[in-house]
Coordinates of C-alpha atoms in Angstrom, one line a residue:
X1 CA 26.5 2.9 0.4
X2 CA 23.2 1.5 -0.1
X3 CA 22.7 -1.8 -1.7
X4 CA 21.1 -2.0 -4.7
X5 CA 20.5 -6.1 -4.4
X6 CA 17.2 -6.2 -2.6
X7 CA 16.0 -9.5 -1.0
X8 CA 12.6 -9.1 -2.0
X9 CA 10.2 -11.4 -0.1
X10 CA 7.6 -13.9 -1.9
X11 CA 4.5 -15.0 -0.4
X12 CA 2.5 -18.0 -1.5
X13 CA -1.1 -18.3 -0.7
X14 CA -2.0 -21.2 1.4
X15 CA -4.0 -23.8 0.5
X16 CA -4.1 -24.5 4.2
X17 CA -3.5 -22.7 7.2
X18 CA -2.7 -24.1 10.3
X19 CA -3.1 -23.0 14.1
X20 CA -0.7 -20.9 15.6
X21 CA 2.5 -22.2 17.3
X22 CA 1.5 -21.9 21.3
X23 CA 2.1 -18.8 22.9
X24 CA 1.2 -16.3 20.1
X25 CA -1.4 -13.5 21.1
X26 CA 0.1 -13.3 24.5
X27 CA 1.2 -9.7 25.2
X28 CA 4.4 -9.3 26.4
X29 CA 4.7 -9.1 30.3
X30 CA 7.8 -7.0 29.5
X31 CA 6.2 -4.1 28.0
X32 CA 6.8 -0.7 29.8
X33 CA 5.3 2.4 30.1
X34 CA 8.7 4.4 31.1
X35 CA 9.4 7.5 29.2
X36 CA 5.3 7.3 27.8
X37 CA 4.0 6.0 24.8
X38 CA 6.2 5.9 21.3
X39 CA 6.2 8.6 19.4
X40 CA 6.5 7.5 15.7
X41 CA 5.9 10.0 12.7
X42 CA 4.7 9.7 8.9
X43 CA 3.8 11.6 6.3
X44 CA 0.6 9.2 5.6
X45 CA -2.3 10.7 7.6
X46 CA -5.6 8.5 7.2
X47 CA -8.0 9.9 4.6
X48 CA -10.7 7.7 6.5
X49 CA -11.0 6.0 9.9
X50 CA -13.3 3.2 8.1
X51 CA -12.3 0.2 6.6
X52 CA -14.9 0.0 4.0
X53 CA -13.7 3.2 2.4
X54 CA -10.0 2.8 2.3
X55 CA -8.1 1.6 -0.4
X56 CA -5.1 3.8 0.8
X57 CA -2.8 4.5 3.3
X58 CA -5.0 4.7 6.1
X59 CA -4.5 1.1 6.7
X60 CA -1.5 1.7 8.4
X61 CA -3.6 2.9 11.0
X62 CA -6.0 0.1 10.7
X63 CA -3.3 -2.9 10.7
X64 CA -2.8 -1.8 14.3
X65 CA -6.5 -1.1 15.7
X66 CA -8.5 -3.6 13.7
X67 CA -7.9 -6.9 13.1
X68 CA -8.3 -9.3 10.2
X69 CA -8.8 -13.0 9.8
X70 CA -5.0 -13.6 8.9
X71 CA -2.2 -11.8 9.3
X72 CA 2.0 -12.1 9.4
X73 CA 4.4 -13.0 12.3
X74 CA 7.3 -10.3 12.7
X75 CA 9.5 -11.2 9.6
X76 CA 7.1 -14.1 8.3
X77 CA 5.9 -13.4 4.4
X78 CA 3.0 -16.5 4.8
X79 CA -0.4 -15.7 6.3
X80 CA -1.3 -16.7 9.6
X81 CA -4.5 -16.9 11.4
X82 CA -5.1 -13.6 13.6
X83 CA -9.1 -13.4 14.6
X84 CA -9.0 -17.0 12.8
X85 CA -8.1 -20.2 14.9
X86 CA -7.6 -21.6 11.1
X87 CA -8.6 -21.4 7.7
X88 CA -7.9 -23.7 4.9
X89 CA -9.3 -24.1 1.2
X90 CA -12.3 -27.1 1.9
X91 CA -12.5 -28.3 -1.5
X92 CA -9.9 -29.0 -4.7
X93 CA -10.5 -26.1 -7.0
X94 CA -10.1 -23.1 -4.6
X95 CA -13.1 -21.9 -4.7
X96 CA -14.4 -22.8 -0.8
X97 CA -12.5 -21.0 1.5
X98 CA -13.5 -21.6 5.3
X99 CA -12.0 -19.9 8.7
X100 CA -12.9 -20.8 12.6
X101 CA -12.4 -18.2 14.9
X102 CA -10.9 -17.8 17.8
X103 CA -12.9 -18.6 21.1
X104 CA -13.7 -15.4 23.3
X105 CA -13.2 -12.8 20.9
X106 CA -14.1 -9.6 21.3
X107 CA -14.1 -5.6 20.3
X108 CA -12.5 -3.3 22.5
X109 CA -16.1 -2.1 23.8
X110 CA -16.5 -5.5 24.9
X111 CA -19.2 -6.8 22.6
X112 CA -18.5 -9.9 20.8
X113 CA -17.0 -10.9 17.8
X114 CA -18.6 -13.8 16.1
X115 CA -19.1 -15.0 12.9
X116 CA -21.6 -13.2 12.3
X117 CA -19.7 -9.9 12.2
X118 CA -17.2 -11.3 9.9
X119 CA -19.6 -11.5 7.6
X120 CA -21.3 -8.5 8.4
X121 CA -17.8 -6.4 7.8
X122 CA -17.3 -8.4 4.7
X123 CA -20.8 -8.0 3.2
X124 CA -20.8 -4.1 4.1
X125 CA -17.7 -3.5 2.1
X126 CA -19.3 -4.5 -1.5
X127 CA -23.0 -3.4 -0.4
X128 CA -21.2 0.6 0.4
X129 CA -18.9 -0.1 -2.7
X130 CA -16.9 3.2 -2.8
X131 CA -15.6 4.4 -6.1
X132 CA -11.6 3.3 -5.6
X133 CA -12.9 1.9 -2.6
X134 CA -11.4 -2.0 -1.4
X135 CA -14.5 -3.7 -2.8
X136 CA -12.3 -3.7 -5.8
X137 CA -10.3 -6.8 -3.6
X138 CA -13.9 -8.9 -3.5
X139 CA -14.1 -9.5 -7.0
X140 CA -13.8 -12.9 -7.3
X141 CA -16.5 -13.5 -3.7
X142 CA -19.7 -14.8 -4.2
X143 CA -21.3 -14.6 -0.6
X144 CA -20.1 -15.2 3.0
X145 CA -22.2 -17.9 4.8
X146 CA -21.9 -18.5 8.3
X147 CA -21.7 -21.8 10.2
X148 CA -22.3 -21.7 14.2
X149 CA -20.8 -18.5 16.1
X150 CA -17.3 -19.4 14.7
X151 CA -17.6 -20.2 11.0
X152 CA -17.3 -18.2 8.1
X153 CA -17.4 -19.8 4.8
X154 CA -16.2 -17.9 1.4
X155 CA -17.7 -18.8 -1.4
X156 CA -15.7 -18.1 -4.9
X157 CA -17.1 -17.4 -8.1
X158 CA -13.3 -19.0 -9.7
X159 CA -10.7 -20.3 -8.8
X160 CA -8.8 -17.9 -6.8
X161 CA -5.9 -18.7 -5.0
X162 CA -4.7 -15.5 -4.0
X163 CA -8.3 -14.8 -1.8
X164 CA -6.3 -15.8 1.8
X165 CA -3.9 -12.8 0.8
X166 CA -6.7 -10.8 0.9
X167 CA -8.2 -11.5 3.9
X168 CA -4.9 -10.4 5.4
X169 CA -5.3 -6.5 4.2
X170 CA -6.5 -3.9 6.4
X171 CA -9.6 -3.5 4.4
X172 CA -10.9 -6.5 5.4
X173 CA -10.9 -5.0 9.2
X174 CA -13.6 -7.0 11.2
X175 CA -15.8 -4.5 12.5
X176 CA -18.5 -4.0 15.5
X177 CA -22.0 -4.3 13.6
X178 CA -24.0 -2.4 16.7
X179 CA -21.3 0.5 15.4
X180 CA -21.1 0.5 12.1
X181 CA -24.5 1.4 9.4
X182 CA -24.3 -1.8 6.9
X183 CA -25.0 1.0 3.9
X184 CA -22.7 4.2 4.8
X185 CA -19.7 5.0 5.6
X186 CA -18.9 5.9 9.9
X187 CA -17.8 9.3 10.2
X188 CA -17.8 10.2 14.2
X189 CA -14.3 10.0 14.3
X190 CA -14.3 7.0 16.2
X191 CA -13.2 3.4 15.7
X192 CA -14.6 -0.1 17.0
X193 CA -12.2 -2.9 16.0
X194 CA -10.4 -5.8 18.2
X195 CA -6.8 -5.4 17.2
X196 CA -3.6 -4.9 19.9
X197 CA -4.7 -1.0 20.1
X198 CA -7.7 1.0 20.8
X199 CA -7.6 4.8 19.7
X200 CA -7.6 6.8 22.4
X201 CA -8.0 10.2 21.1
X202 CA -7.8 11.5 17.4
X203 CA -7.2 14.7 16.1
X204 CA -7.3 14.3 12.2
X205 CA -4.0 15.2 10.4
X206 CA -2.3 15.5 13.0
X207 CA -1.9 12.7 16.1
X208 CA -3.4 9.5 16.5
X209 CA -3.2 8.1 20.3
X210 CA -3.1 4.1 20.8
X211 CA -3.8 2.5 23.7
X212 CA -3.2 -1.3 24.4
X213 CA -6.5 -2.8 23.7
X214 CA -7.1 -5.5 26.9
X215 CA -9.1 -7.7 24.9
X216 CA -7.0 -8.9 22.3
X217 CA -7.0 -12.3 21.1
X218 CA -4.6 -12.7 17.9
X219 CA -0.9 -13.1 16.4
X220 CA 0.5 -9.7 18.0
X221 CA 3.4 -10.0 20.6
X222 CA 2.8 -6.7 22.0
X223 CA 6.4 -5.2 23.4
X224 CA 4.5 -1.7 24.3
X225 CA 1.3 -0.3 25.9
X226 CA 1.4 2.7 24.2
X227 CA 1.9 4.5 20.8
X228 CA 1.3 8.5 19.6
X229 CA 1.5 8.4 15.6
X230 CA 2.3 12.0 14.6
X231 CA 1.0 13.1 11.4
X232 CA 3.6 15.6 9.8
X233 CA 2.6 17.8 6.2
X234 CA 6.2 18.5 5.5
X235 CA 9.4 15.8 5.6
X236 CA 11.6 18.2 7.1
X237 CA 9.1 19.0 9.8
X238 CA 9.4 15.4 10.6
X239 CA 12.9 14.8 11.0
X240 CA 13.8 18.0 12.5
X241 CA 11.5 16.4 15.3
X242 CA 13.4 13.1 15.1
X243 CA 16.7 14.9 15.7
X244 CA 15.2 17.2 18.2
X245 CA 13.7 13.9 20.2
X246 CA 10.4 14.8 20.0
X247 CA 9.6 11.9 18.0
X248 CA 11.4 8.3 18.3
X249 CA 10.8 7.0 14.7
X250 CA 10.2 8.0 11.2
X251 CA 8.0 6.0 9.1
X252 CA 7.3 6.7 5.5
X253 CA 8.0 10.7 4.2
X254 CA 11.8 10.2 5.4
X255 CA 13.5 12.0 1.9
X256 CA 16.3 10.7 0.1
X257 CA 19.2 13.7 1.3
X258 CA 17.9 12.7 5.5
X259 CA 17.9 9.2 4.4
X260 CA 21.9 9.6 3.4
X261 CA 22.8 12.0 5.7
X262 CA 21.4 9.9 8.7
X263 CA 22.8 6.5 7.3
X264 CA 26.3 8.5 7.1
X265 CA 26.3 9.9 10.5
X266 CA 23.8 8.2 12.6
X267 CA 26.4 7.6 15.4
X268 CA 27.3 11.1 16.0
X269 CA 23.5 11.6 15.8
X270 CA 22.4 9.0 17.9
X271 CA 20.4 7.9 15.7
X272 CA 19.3 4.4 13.5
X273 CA 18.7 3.9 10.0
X274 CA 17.1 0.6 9.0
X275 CA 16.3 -0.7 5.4
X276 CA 13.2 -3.5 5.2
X277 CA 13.1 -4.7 1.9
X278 CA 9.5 -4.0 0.3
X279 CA 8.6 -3.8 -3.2
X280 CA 7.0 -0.4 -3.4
X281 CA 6.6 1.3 -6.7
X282 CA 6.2 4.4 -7.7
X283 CA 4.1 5.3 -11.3
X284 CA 1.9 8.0 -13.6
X285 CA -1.5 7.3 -14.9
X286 CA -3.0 8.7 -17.6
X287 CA -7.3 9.4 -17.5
X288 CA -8.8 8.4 -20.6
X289 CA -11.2 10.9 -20.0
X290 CA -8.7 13.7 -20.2
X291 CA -8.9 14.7 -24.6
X292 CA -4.7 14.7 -24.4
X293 CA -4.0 11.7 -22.3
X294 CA -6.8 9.7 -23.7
X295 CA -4.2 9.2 -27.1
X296 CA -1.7 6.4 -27.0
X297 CA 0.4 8.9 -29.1
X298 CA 0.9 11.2 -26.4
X299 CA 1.3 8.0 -23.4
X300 CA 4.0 6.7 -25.7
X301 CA 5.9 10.1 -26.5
X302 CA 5.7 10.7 -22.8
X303 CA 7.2 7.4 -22.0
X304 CA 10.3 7.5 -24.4
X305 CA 11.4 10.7 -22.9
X306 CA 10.8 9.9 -18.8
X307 CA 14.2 9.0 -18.0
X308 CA 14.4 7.1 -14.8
X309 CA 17.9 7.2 -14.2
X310 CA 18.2 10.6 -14.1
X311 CA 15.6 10.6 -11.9
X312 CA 16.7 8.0 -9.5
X313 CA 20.3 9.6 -9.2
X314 CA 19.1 13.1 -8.9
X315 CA 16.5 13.5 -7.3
X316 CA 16.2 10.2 -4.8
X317 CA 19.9 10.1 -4.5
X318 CA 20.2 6.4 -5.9
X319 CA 18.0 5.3 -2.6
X320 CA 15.6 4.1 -5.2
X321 CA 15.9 2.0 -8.4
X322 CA 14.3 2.7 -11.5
X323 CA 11.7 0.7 -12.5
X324 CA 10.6 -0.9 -16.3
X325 CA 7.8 -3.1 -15.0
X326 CA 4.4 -2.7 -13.1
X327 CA 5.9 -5.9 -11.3
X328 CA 8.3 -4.7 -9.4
X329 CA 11.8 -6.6 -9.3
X330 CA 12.0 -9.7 -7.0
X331 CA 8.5 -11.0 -8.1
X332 CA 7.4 -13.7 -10.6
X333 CA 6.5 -12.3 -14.0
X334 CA 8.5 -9.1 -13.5
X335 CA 10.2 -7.7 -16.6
X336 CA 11.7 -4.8 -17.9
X337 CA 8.8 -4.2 -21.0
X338 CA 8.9 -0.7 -21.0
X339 CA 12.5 -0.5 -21.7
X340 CA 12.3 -3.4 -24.1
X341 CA 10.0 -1.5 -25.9
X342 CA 10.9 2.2 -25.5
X343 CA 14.9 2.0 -24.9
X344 CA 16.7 4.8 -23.3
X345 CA 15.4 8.4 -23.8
X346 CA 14.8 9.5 -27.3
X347 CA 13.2 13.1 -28.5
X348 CA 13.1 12.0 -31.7
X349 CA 11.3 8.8 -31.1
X350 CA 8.7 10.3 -28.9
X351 CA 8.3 12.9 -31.8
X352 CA 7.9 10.0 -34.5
X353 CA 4.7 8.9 -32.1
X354 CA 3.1 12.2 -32.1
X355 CA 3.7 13.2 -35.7
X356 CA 2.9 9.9 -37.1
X357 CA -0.8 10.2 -35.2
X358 CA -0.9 13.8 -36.7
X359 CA -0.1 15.6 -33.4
X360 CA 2.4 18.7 -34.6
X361 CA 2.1 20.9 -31.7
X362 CA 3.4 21.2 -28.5
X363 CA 1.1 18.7 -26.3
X364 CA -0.4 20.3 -22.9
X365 CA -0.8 18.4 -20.1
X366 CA -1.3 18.9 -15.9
X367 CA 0.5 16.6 -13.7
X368 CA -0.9 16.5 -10.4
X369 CA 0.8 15.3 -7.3
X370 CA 0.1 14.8 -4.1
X371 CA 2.3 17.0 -1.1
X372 CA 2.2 15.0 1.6
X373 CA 1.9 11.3 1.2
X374 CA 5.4 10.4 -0.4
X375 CA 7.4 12.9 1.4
X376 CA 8.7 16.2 0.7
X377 CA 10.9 14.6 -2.5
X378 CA 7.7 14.1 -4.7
X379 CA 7.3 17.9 -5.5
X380 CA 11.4 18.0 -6.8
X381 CA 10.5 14.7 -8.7
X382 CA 7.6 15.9 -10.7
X383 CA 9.4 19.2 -11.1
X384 CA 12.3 16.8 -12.7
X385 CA 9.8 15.1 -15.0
X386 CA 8.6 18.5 -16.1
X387 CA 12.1 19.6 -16.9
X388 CA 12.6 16.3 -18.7
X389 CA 9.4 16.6 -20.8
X390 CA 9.6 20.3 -21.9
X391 CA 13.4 20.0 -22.2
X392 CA 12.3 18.1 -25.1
X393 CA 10.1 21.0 -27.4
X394 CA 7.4 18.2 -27.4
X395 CA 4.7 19.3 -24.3
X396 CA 4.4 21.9 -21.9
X397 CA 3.7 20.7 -18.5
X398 CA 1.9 22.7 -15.6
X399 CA 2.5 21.2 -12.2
X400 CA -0.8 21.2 -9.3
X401 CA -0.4 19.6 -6.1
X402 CA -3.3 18.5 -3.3
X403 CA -2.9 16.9 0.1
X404 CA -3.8 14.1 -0.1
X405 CA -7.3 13.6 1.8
X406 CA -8.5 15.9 -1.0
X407 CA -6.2 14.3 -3.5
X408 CA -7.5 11.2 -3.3
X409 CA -11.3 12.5 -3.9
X410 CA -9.8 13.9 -7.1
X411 CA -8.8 11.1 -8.5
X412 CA -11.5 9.5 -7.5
X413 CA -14.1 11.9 -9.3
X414 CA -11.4 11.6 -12.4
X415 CA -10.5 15.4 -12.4
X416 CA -6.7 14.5 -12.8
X417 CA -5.4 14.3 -16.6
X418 CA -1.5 12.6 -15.4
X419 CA -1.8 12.1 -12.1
X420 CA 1.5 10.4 -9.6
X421 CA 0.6 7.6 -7.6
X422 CA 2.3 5.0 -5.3
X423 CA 1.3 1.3 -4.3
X424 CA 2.4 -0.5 -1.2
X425 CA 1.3 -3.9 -2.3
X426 CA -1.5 -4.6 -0.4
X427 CA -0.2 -8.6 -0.3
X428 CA 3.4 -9.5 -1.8
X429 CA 2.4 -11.5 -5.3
X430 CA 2.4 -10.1 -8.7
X431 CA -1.5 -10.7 -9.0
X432 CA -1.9 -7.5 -7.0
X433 CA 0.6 -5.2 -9.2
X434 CA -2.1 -5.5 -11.9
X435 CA -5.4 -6.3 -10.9
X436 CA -5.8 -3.4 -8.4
X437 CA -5.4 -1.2 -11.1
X438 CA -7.5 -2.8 -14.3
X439 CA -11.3 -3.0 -14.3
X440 CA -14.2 -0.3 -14.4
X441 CA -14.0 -0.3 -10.5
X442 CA -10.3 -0.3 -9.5
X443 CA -8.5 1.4 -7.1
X444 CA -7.3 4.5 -9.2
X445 CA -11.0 5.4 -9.7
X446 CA -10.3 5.7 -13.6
X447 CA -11.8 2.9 -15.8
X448 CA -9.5 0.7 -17.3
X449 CA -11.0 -1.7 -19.9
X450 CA -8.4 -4.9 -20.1
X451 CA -10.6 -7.9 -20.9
X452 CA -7.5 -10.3 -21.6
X453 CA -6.6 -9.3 -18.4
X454 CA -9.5 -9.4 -16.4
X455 CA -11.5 -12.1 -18.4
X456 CA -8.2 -14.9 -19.4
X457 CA -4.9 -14.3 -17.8
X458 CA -5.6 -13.3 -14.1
X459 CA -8.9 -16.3 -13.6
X460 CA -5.5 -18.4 -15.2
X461 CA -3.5 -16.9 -12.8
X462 CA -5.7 -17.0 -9.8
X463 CA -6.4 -20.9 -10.4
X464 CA -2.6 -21.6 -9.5
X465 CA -2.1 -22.6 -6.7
X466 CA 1.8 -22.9 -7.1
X467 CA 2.2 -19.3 -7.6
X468 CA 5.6 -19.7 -9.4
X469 CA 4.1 -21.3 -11.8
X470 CA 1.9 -18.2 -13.2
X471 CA 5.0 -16.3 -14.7
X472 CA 3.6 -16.6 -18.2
X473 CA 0.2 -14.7 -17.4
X474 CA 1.8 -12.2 -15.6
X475 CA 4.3 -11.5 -18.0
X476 CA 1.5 -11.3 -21.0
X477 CA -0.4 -8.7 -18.8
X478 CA 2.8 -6.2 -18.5
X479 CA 2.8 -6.6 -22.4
X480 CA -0.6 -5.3 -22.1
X481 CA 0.3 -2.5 -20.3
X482 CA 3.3 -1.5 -22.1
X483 CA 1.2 -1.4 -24.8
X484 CA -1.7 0.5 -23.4
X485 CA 1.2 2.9 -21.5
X486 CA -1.9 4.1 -19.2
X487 CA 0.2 3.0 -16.9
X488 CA 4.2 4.0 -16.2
X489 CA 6.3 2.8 -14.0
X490 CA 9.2 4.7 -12.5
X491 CA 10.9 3.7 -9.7
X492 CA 10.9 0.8 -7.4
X493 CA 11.8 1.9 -3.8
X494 CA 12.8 0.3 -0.5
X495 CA 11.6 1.1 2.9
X496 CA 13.5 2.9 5.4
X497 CA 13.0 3.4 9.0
X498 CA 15.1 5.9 11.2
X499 CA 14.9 5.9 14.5
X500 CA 16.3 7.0 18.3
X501 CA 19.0 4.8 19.3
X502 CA 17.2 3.6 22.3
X503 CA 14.5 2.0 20.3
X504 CA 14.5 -1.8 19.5
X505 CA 12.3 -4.1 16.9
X506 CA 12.9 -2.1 13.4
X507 CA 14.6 -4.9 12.2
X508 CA 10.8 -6.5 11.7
X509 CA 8.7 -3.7 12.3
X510 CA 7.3 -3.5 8.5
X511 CA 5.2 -6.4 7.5
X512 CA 5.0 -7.8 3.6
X513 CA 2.6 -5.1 2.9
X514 CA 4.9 -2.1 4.0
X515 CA 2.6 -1.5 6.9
X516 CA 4.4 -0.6 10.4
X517 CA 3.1 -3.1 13.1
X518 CA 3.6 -0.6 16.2
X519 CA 3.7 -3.7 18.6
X520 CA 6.7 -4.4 17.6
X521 CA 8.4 -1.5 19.0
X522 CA 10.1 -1.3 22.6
X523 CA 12.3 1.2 24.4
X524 CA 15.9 -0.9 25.1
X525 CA 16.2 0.7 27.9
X526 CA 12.9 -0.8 29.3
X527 CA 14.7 -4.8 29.3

């Protein structure tokens, strides 16, 4: 029923990108307002309305309200200017990297967007510097400098090859500097940006109203004038309002039994069920502060018994694959190191770890998971790892759960010993399935020391600018994690949208960072 061959998408990162093809930015003449705005739900509420705090899912809000330098055509997996004109590496070691605006930009309070407030949003990310935060993406930036009212000019400390993929992300939301403090973090509840939405109204956890925003300058087609994003605890909450019609599309939180039930029976339903290939991965870490989780002894026992099939099959209904690799499959450099190493399930393996670092007794450790970010199928998952890991007379396993506002502040503040965690790459290349996560600010909030990583293989990496030519770095940096195990992988998912007949543009409607772009969305009814 569902295919297991995914057509994973690869993104290079320019070394020069040109204007846009004419007619881009133009909002669609077409878009209508019968039957009211969209109604799309998710499980992925916003922990923040602020793009300098977010290094989360809140930027699936943010793709569509603020807007970024570059950004991706409906279906396109290369960046393309957005607030930019154009941008383009100026000199021969990637380490200059200048944009030109668009003429006439401006926020959706009317004040303008220059230069100037490029910079000003970038230089207010790393002066705020949350713990976990996306300064954690700036790494290798030096300073902004500003030429005119539409130049920005990055300067790199290294080579880095992979900075136009980061201009793309959300976090780098251009932002209105009359608005926003340069040293804390907004919290009115309101938002200033320029992309194809304003927010209208906001009620936090629950609804987010979008409005077309009339001064929008960038690479959105808009096909509607209005979207309500409904924020849903429970999964089942969510698609009982699908089928009821008081929704018109699911987003992420759809769980595996809906996802098979509606893909069996979606005519009778009247319903849609649309796969977008993505290369999201889901993944335990372990806190080094924690006195049980801070020995590789217990990472690696823990590791030979997680079995992922089981997993897969059982609990996700084979709508997910497992996964051996902190690059997920599809990308250069991915591998399958943990099984390499580890094999298939083994009790007495895992027990061979703990006994040969003197461990004799039965190993106690918290897993903590979060109830309403993934969907309603991450609770039966952890409860499946529990049962795998006690099923072997090694640990004993107590199971806590947060939302995941407060969840994230948890981790954060490094309270979690194992903790569950996803990543929606924030930009399709295998350089950000490991640096995100490596360094003493990263965007786990739990210090990981990796110098060969950090200090040899990803400036080697970064300095590429063929990017299929780095497979050898990445390749010895999942050594280093399967070696560490702070890290474990377990399964790699795809993305699936369901949806009311009567609604058209799923087919592109997730961009190469597994974000929904709500302009793509139209009634059929309305053409």
């Amino acid at each position: 029923m569902f295919n297991r061959n995914r057509s994973l998408r690869r993104m290079a990162a320019a070394a020069s990108i040109s204007s846009l093809v004419a007619g881009c930015g133009v909002l669609s003449s077409d878009s209508s307002d019968e039957g009211g705005p969209i109604v799309v739900g998710t499980t992925s509420a916003p922990s923040t309305l602020d793009p300098a705090a977010s290094w989360d899912s809140s930027w699936e809000l943010f793709r569509n309200v603020y807007q970024t330098l570059l950004n991706y055509s409906p279906g396109g997996t290369a960046p393309e200017p957005d607030a930019a004109e154009s941008c383009e590496f100026t000199d021969t070691t990637s380490t200059e990297y200048s944009c030109t605006l668009r003429e006439g930009l401006k926020f959706s309070n009317g004040h303008t967007l220059d230069a100037q407030a490029v910079k000003y949003s970038i230089d207010r990310i790393k002066k705020i510097n949350v713990n976990g935060g996306p300064a954690g993406l700036l790494g290798t930036l030096s300073r902004v400098q500003v030429r005119g009212d539409r130049e920005v000019v990055f300067h790199l400390s290294q080579p880095d090859a992979t900075f136009p993929l980061v201009l793309t992300t959300p976090a780098m939301s251009i932002v209105d500097p009359e608005e926003y403090s340069a040293t804390e973090i907004r919290k009115d509840g309101g938002i200033d940006g320029s992309g194809p939405y304003t927010l209208d109204a906001w009620d936090e956890g629950k609804k987010a109203e979008l409005a077309s925003n009339d001064h929008y300058k960038g690479i959105a087609d808009r096909k509607n004038s209005a979207v309500t994003i409904r924020y849903f605890q429970q999964s089942d909450d969510m698609v009982k309002a699908l089928r009821k019609k008081e929704i018109s599309v699911v987003y992420r939180g759809l769980p595996a039994a809906d996802t098979v039930d509606i893909e069996e029976n979606q005519r009778e339903e009247g319903l849609q069920l649309v796969e977008n290939a993505t290369s999201e991965i889901s993944y335990l870490v372990f806190n080094p502060k924690d006195p049980w989780a801070a020995k590789p002894a217990v990472r690696k026992a823990v590791a030979q018994i997680v079995d992922r099939s089981a997993l897969v099959h059982k609990i996700y209904k084979d709508t997910v694959e497992p996964l051996y690799s902190m690059v997920p499959a599809g990308l250069i450099g991915h591998t399958t190191g943990f099984f390499d190493d580890f094999g298939d399930p083994s009790v007495a393996k895992a027990k061979r770890f703990l006994t040969e670092a003197g461990i004799t007794e039965q190993v106690p450790l918290t897993l903590w998971y979060t109830t309403d970010r993934y969907g309603s199928t991450t609770k039966p998952a952890f409860e499946e790892l529990k049962r795998q890991l006690e099923a072997s007379g090694l640990f004993t396993i107590t199971l806590k759960s947060r939302p995941w506002k407060t969840y994230v502040e948890g981790y954060q503040n490094g309270e979690y010993p194992v903790f569950g965690r996803g990543w929606f790459p924030d930009f399709n290349d295998a350089d950000n399935f490991i640096a995100p996560f490596v360094g003493e600010q990263n965007a786990l909030g739990t210090p990981y020391e990796a110098p060969e990583i950090t200090g040899k293989l990803l400036p080697e990496s970064r300095a590429e600018s063929d990017r299929g030519a780095v497979g050898q770095q990445i390749e010895d940096a999942l050594q280093i994690f399967v070696d560490d195990a702070r890290l474990l992988p377990l399964w790699q998912g795809k993305q699936y949208v369901a949806a009311d007949e009567e609604i058209g543009g799923l087919e592109n409607v997730i961009d190469p960072a597994t974000m929904m772009t709500m302009w793509d969305l139209y009634r059929k009814t309305s053409w």
